[in-house]
Coordinates of C-alpha atoms and ligand atoms in Angstrom, one line a residue:
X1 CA -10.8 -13.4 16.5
X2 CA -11.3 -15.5 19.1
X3 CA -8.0 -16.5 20.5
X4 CA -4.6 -17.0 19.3
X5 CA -3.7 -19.2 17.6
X6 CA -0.7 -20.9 19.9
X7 CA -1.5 -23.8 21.7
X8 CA -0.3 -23.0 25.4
X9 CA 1.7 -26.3 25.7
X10 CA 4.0 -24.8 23.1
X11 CA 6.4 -23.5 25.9
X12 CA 8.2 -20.8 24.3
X13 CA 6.0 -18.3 22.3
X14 CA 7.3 -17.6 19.4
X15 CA 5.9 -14.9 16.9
X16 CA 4.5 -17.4 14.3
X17 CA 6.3 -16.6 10.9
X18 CA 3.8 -14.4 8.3
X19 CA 3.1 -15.8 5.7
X20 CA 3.4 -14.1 2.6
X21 CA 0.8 -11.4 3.1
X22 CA 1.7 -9.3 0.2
X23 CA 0.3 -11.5 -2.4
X24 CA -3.3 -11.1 -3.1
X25 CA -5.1 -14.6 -4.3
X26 CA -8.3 -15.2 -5.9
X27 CA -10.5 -17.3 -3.2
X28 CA -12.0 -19.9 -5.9
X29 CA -13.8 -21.9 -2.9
X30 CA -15.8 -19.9 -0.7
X31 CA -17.3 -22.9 0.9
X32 CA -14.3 -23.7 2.6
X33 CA -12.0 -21.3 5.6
X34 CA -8.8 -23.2 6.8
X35 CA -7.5 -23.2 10.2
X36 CA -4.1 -24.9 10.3
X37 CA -3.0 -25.5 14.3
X38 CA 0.7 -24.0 14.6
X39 CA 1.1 -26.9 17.4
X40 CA 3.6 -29.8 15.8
X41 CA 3.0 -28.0 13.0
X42 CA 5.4 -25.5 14.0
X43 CA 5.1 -21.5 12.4
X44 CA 7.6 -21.8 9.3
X45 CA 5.5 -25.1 7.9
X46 CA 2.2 -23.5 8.6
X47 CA 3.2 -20.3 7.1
X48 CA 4.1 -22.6 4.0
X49 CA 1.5 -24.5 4.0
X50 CA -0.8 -21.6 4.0
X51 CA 1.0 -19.5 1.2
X52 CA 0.4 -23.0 -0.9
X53 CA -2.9 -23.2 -0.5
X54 CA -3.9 -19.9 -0.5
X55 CA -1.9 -20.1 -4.1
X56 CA -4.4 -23.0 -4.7
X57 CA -7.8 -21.0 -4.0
X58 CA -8.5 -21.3 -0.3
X59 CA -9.3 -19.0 2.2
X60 CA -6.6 -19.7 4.9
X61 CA -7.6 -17.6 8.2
X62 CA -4.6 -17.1 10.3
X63 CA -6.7 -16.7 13.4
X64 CA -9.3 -19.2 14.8
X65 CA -12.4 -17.4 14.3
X66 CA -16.7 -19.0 13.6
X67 CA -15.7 -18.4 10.4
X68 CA -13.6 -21.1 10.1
X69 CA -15.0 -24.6 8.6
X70 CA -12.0 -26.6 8.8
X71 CA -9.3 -27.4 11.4
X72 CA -6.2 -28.8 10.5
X73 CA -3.5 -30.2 12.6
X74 CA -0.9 -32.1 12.3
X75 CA 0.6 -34.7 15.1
X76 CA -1.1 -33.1 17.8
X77 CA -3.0 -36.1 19.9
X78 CA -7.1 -35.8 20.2
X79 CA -7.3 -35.5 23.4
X80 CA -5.2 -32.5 23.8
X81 CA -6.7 -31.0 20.5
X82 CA -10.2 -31.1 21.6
X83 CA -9.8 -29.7 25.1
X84 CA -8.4 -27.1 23.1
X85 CA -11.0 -26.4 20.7
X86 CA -13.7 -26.7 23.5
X87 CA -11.9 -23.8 25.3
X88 CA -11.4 -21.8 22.4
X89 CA -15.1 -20.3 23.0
X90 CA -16.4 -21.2 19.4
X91 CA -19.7 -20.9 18.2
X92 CA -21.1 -24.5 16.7
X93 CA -18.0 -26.4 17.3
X94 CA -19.6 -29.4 16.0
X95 CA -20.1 -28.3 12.8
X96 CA -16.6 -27.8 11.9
X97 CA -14.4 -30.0 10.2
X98 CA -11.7 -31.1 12.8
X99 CA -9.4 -32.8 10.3
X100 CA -5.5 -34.5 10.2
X101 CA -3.3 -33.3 7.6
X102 CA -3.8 -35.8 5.1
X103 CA -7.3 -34.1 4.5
X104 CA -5.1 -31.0 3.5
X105 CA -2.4 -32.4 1.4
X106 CA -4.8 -34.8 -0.7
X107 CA -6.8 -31.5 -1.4
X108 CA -3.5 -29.8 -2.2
X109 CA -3.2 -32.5 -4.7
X110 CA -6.5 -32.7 -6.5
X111 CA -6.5 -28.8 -6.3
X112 CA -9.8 -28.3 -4.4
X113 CA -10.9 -29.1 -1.1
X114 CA -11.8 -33.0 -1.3
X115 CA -15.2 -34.8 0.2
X116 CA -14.2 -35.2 4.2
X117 CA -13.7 -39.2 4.6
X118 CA -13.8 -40.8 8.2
X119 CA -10.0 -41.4 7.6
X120 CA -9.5 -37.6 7.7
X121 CA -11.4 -36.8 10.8
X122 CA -9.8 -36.1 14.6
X123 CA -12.2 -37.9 16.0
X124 CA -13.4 -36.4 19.5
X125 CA -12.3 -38.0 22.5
X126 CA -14.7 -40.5 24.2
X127 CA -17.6 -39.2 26.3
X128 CA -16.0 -40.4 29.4
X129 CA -13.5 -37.8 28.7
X130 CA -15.4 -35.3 27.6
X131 CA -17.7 -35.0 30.4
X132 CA -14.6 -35.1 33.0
X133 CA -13.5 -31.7 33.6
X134 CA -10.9 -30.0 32.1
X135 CA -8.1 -29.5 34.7
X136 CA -5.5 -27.9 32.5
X137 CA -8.3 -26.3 30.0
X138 CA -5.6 -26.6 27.4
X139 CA -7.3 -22.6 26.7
X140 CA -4.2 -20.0 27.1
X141 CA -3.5 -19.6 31.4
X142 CA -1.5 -16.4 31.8
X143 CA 1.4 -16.6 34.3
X144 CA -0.6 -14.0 35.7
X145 CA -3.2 -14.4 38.8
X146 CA -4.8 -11.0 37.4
X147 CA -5.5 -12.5 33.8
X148 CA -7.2 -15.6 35.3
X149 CA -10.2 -16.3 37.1
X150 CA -10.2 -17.7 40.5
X151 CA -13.7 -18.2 42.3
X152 CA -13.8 -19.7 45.9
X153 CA -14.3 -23.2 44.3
X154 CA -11.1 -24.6 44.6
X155 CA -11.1 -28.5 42.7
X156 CA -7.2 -28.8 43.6
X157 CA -7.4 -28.7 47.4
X158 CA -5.4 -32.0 48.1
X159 CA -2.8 -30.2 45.9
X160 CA -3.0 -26.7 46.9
X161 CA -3.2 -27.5 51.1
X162 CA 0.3 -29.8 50.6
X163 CA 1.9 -26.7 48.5
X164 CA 1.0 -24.4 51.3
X165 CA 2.7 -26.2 53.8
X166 CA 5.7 -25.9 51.6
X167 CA 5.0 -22.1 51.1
X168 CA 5.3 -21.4 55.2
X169 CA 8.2 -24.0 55.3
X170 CA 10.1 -21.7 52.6
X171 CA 8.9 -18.3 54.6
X172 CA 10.0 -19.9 58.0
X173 CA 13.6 -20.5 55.7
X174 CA 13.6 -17.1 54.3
X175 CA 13.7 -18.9 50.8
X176 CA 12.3 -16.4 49.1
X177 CA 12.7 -18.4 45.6
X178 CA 10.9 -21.5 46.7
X179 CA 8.2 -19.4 48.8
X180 CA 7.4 -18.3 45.2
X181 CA 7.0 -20.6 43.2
X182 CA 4.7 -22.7 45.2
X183 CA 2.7 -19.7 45.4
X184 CA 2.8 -19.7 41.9
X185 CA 1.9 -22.8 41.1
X186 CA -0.8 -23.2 44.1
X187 CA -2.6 -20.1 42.4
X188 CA -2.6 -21.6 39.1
X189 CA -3.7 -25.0 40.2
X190 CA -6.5 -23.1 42.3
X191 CA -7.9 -21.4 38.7
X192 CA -8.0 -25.0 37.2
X193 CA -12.3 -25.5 36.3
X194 CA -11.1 -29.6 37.5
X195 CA -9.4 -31.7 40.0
X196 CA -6.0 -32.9 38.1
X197 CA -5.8 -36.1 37.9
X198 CA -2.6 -37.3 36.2
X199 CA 0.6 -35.0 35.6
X200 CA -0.4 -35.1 31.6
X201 CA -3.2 -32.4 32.9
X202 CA -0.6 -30.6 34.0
X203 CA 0.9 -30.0 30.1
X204 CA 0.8 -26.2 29.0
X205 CA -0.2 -24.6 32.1
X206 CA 2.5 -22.0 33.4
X207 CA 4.1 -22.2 37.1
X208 CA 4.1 -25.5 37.6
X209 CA 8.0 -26.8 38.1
X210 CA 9.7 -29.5 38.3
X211 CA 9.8 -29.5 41.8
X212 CA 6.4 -28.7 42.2
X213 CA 5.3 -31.8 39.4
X214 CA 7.3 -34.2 42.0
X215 CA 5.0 -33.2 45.1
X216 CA 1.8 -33.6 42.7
X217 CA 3.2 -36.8 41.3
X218 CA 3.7 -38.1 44.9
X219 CA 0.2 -36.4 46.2
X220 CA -1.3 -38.7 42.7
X221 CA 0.6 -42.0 43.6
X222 CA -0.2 -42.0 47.5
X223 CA -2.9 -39.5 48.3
X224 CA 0.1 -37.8 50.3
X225 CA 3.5 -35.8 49.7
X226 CA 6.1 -37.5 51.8
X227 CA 7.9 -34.2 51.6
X228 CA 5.0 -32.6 53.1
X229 CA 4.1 -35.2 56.2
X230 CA 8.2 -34.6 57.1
X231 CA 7.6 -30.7 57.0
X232 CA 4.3 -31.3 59.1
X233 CA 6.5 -33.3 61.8
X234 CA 9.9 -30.9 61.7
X235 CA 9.6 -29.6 65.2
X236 CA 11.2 -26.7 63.9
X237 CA 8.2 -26.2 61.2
X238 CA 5.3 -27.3 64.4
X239 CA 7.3 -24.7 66.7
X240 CA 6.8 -21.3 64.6
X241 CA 3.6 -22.3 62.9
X242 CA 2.5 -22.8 66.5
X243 CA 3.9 -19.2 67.5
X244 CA 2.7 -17.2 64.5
X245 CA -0.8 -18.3 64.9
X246 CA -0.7 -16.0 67.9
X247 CA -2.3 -12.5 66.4
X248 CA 1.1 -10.1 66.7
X249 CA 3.6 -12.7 66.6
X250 CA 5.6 -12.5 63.3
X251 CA 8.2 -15.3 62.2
X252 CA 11.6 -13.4 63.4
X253 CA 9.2 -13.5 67.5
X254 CA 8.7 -16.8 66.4
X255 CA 12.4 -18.2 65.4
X256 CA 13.9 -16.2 68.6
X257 CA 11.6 -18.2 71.0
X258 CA 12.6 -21.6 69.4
X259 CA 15.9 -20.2 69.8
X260 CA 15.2 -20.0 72.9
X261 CA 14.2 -23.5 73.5
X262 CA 10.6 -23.1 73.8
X263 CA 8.2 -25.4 71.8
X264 CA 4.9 -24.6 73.9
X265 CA 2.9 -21.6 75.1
X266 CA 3.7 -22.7 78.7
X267 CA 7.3 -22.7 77.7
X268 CA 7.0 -18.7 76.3
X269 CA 4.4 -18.1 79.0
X270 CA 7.1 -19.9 81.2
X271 CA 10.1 -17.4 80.4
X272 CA 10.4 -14.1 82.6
X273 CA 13.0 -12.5 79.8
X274 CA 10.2 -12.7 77.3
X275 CA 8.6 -9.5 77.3
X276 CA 5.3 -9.5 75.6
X277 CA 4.0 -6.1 73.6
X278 CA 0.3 -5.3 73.7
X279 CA -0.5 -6.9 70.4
X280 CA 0.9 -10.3 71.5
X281 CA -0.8 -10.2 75.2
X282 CA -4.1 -9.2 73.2
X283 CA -3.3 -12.4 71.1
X284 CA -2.8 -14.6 73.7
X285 CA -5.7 -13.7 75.6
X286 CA -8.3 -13.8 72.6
X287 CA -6.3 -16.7 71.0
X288 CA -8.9 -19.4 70.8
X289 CA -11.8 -17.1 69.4
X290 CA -8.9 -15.4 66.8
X291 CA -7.9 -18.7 65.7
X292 CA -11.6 -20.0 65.2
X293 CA -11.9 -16.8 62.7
X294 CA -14.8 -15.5 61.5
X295 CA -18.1 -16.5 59.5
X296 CA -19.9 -14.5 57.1
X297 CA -23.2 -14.0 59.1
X298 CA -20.2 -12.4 61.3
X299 CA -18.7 -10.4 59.2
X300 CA -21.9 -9.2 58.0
X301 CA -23.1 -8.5 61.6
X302 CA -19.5 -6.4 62.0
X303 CA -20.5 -4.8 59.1
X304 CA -23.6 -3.4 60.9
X305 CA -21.7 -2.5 63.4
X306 CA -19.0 -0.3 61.8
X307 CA -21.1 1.0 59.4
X308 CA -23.8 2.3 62.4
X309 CA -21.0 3.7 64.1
X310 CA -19.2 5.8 61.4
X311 CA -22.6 7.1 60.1
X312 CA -23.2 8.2 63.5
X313 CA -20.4 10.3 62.9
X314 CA -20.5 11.3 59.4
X315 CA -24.2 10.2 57.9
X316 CA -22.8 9.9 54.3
X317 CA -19.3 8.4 55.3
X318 CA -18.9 5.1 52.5
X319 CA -18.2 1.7 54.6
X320 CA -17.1 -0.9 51.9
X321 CA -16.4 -4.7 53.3
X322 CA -13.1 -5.7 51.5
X323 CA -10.4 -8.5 52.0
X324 CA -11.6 -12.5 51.7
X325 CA -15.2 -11.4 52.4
X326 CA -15.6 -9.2 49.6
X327 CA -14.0 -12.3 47.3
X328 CA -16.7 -14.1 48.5
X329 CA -15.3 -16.2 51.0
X330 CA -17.1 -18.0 53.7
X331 CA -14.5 -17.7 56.6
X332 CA -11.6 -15.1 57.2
X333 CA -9.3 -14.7 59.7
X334 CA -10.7 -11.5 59.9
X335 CA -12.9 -8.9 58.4
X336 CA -11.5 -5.7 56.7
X337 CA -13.3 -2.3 55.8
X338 CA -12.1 0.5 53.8
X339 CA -13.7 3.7 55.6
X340 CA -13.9 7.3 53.2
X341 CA -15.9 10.2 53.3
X342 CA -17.2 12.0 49.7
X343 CA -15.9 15.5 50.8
X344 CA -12.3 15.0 50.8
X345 CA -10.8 15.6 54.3
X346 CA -13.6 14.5 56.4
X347 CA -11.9 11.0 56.6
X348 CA -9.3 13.0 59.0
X349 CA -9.6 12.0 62.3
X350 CA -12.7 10.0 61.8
X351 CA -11.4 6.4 62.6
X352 CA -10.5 8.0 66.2
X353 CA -14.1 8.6 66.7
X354 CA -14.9 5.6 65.6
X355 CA -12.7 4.0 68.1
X356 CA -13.7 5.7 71.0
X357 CA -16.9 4.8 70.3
X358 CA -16.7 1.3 69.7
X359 CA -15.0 1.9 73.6
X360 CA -18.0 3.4 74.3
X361 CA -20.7 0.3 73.6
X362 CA -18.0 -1.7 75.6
X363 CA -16.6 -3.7 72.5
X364 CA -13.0 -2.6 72.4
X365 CA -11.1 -5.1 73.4
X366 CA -8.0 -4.0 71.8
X367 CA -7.0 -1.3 69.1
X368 CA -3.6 -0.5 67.2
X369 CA -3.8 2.7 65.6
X370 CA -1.7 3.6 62.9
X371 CA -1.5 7.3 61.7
X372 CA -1.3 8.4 58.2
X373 CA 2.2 8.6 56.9
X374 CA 0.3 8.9 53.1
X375 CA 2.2 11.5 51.4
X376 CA 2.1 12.1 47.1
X377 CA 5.4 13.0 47.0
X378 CA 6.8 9.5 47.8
X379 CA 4.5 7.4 45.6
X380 CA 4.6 5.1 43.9
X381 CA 6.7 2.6 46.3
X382 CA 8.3 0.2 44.7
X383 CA 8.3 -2.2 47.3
X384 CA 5.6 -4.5 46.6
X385 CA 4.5 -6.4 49.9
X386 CA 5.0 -2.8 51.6
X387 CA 2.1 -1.8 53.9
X388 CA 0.3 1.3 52.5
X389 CA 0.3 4.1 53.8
X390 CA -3.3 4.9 54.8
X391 CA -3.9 5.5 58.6
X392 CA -5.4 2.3 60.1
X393 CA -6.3 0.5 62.9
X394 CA -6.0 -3.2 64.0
X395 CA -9.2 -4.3 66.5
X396 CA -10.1 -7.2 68.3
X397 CA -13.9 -6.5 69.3
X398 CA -16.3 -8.1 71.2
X399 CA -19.0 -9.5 68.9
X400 CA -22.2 -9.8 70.9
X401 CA -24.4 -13.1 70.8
X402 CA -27.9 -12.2 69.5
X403 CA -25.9 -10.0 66.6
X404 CA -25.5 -12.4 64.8
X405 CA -27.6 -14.6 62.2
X406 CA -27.5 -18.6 63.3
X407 CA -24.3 -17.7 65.6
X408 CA -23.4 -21.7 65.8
X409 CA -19.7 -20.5 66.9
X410 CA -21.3 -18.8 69.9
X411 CA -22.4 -22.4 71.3
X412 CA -19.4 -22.9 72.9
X413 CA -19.7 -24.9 76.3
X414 CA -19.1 -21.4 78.3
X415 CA -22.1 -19.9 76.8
X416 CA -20.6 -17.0 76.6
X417 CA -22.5 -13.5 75.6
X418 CA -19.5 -12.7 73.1
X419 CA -16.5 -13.9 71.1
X420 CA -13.6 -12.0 70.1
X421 CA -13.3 -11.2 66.2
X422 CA -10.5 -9.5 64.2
X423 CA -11.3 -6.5 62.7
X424 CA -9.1 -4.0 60.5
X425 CA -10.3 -0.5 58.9
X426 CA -8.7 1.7 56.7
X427 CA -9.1 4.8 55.9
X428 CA -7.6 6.4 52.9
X429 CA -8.7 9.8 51.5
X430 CA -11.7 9.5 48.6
X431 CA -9.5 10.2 45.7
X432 CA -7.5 7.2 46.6
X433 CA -10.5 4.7 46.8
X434 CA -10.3 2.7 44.1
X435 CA -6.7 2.0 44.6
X436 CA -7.1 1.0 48.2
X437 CA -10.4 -1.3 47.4
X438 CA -8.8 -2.8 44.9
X439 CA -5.6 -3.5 47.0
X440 CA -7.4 -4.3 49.9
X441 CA -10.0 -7.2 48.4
X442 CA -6.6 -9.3 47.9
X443 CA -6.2 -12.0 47.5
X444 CA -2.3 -11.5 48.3
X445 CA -1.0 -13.6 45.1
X446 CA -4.2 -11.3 42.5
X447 CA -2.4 -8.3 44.0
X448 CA 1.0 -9.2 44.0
X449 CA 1.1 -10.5 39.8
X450 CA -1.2 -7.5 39.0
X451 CA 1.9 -5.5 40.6
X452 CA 3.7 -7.8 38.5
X453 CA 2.2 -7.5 35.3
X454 CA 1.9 -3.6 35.8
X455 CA 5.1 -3.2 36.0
X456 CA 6.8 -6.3 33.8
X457 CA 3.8 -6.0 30.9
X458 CA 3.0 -2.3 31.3
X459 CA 6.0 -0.2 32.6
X460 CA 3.7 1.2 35.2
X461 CA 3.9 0.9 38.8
X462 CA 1.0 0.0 41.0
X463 CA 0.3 -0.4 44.7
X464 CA -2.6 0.8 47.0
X465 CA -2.4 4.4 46.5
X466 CA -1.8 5.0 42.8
X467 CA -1.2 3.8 39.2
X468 CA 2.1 5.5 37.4
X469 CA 3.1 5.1 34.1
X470 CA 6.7 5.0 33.7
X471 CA 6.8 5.6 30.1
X472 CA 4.6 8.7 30.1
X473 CA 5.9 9.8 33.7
X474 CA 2.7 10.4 34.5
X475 CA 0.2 9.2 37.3
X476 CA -3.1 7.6 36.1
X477 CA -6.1 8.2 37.6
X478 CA -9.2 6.1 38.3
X479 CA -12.4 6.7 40.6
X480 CA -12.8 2.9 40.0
X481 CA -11.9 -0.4 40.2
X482 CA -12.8 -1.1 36.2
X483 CA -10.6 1.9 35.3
X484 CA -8.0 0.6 37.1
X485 CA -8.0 -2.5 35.0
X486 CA -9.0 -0.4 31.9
X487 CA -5.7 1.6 32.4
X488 CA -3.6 -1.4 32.4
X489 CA -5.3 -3.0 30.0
X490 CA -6.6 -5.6 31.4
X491 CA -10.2 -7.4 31.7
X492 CA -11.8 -6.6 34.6
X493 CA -11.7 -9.4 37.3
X494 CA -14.5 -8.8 39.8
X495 CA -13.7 -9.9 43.3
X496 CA -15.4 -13.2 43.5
X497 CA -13.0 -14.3 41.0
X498 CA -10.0 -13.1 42.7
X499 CA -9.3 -15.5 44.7
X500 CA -6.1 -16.6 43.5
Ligands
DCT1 N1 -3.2 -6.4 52.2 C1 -2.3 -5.3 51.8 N2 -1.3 -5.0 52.6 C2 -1.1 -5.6 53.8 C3 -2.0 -6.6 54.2 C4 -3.0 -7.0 53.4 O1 -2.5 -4.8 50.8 N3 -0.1 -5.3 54.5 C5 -4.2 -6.7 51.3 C6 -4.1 -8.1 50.7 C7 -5.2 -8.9 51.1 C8 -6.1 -8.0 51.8 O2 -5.4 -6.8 52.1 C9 -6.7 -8.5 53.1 O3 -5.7 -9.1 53.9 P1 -6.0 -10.3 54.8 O4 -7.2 -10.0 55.7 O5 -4.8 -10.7 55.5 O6 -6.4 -11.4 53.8 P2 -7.8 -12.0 53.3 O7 -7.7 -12.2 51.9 O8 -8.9 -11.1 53.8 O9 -7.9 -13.4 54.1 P3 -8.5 -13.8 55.5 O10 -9.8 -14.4 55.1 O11 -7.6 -14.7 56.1 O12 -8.7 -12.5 56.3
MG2 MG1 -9.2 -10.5 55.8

């Protein structure tokens, strides 16, 4: 089998109704294997239809399959048909019979399976169409970012940039619901293989609301949302995403300065009962290199970097690049590494050294350690978004010009020798790897529905540390990312198409 049967748009999956399995029939025409589309059709008329001609002598396959040789539908338009089909993975689509009912009905009549006419074909759509890409890939989309695939290539940007604005208006609000769904929906639209061009591309594919359709429908109409342009001039909205772009300044800092009054960073700067902590001074010092980010020539060159200091101190330790990097990305806000050792309890105390000596080459410019508070007995959490537990640290370090392959972002007009980069490491103990890899590579929205699907598919709970079935009251292990997704059954995503 290839895939199901159900045609996404159908909103509501219903099981299809059986048809009546129990009676055996002679096949008299072995030349022939019906497909009848349970789209329009609907399951109770198929499953009819099917027991009738099965009755007549034809091999009716319930699934959609190579084997078939002819498609039937009823009602369903071409276009819509076809996308389907071509999604549907078949081998030699073009050889099959795509055919409207009336094919079926006159064979029904004359008892065998009459001479295909013109009249009976679904004719493909034009060219035109067929070469444009398919935006809603009328193929099955789970609700699920961890049962699609999401590369870097996003064909929805004008869409997906307008929605985000909308997702940090509905954080700044608290509105948890709203925050959602345009996550939702900008993760779906992000997995699309093709730009959307009209709402009808839209048809089938989960997450996608009404309130999200009237921002796209907007967006298609006038190449802007004018929901989105009054968000992007709220001074409210320009006030904390100002504020939060400073590293260690969260949204409640952020509401409680405009509180205050303040709308600039002379205004904070300004304010003698504003007490700044050392994350937030650290961020205001390094804020134009933080905000610039970081490239991948960077990342890599960090990845030198840490990896030639932790091997200093333990030659076999494992340094694996992780977050948006690891997904392939070109640019990150920063660059995370997952630190372990093979023999379990070298990885204690070993980010420590690592610190100190990163002091030591006279690249610290700022560290926030976090101890371990990992303990078995209090797993799994339950709180998704929850930090993990691993001990940590969060760096700024100096990134040293001539480190770096084709350093363009060192060409500032200071000519400095260095820029300051983000840098986080984690170190969790080696039998927890996988877990913390696989939480770590992101994005957020791939982790949060596979937290999702664990639990609402799978009655199992999953977050950075550990797999538990709930059923089975057991925990599963893995040493890997693939038996991570074996053990919920799911098909392994690699990370460059996580990037939901
Ligand atoms: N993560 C997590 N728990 C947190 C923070 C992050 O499990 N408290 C995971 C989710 C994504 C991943 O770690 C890396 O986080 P970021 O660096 O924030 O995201 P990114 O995908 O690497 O994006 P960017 O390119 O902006 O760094
Ligand atoms: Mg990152």
């Amino acid at each position: 089998m290839l895939r199901s049967p159900v045609l996404p748009l159908l909103k509501k999956r219903r099981r299809p109704q059986e048809p009546n399995l129990h009676v055996q029939h002679e096949v008299k025409f072995r030349e022939v294997t019906v497909y009848l589309v349970e789209r329009k059709m609907g399951s109770s008329r198929r499953a009819f239809l099917t027991n009738l001609a099965r009755a007549k002598g034809f091999r009716v396959q319930q699934d959609l399959s190579n084997e078939i040789t002819h498609v039937v539908a009823e009602h369903n338009p071409a276009q819509e048909l076809w996308a389907w089909l071509r999604g549907c993975g078949l081998r030699d689509l073009h050889t099959k019979q795509i055919l409207n009912i009336t094919w079926f009905t006159e064979s029904m009549g004359a008892g065998r399976p009459v001479a295909v006419e013109t009249r009976h074909r679904i004719q493909e759509c034009s060219q035109e169409k067929e070469e444009r890409p398919e935006p809603s890939s009328p193929r099955r989309v789970s609700q699920y970012a961890c049962q699609r695939r999401t590369t870097i290539t996003n064909h929805n940007k004008i869409f997906t940039d307008a929605f985000e604005v909308l997702v940090e208006q509905a954080e700044f609000n608290e509105n948890e619901g709203r925050c959602l769904a345009f996550m939702r929906a900008t993760s779906v639209l992000k997995s699309l293989s093709g730009a959307v061009r009209c709402l009808g591309d839209l048809e089938g594919l989960p997450c996608l609301g009404d309130q999200t359709k009237a921002v796209m429908e907007d967006i298609l109409e006038c190449g802007k949302s004018s929901k989105v342009q009054e968000i992007l001039s709220d001074e409210k909205y320009r006030a904390l995403k100002l504020f939060t772009s400073v590293f260690g300044v969260g949204r409640k800092t952020a509401e409680k300065w405009y509180r205050k009054g303040h709308r600039t960073f002379d205004e904070v700067h300004a304010d003698d009962t504003i007490g700044l902590n050392r994350m937030q001074k650290a961020g205001f010092l390094y804020y134009s290199d933080i905000l610039k980010g970081l490239s991948r020539a960077e990342a890599d060159a960090l990845g030198r970097i840490v990896e030639n200091t932790v091997r200093k101190i333990v030659p076999d330790a494992i340094v694996a690049l992780t977050g948006g990097f690891r997904r392939g990305k070109e640019c990150g806000h920063d660059v995370d590494f997952i630190i372990t050792t093979p023999a379990l309890g070298e990885h204690e105390g070993l980010l420590g050294r690592v610190v100190n000596k990163f002091q030591y080459q006279g690249i610290l410019l700022y560290h926030e350690h976090q101890e371990s508070t990992f303990d078995l007995t209090k797993l799994p959490s339950r709180r998704f978004e929850a930090m993990d537990h691993y001990e940590k640290c969060f760096l700024v370090l100096k990134l040293k010009r001539g480190l770096v392959e084709m350093d363009s972002q060192m060409d500032d007009a200071a000519q400095r020798q260095w820029r300051a980069v983000r840098v986080d490491l984690v170190v969790p103990p080696i039998t927890h790897f996988a877990f913390a890899l696989l939480g770590w590579t992101g994005s957020r929205q791939f982790e949060r529905d596979l937290r999702r699907f664990a639990q609402h598919e799978r009655k199992m709970l999953l977050d950075n540390h550990a797999l538990y079935d709930k059923t089975k009251k057991v925990f599963l292990s893995a040493k890997t990312e693939e038996e991570i997704f074996a053990q919920l059954g799911l098909e392994y995503i690699p990370p460059w198409e996580r990037n939901a």
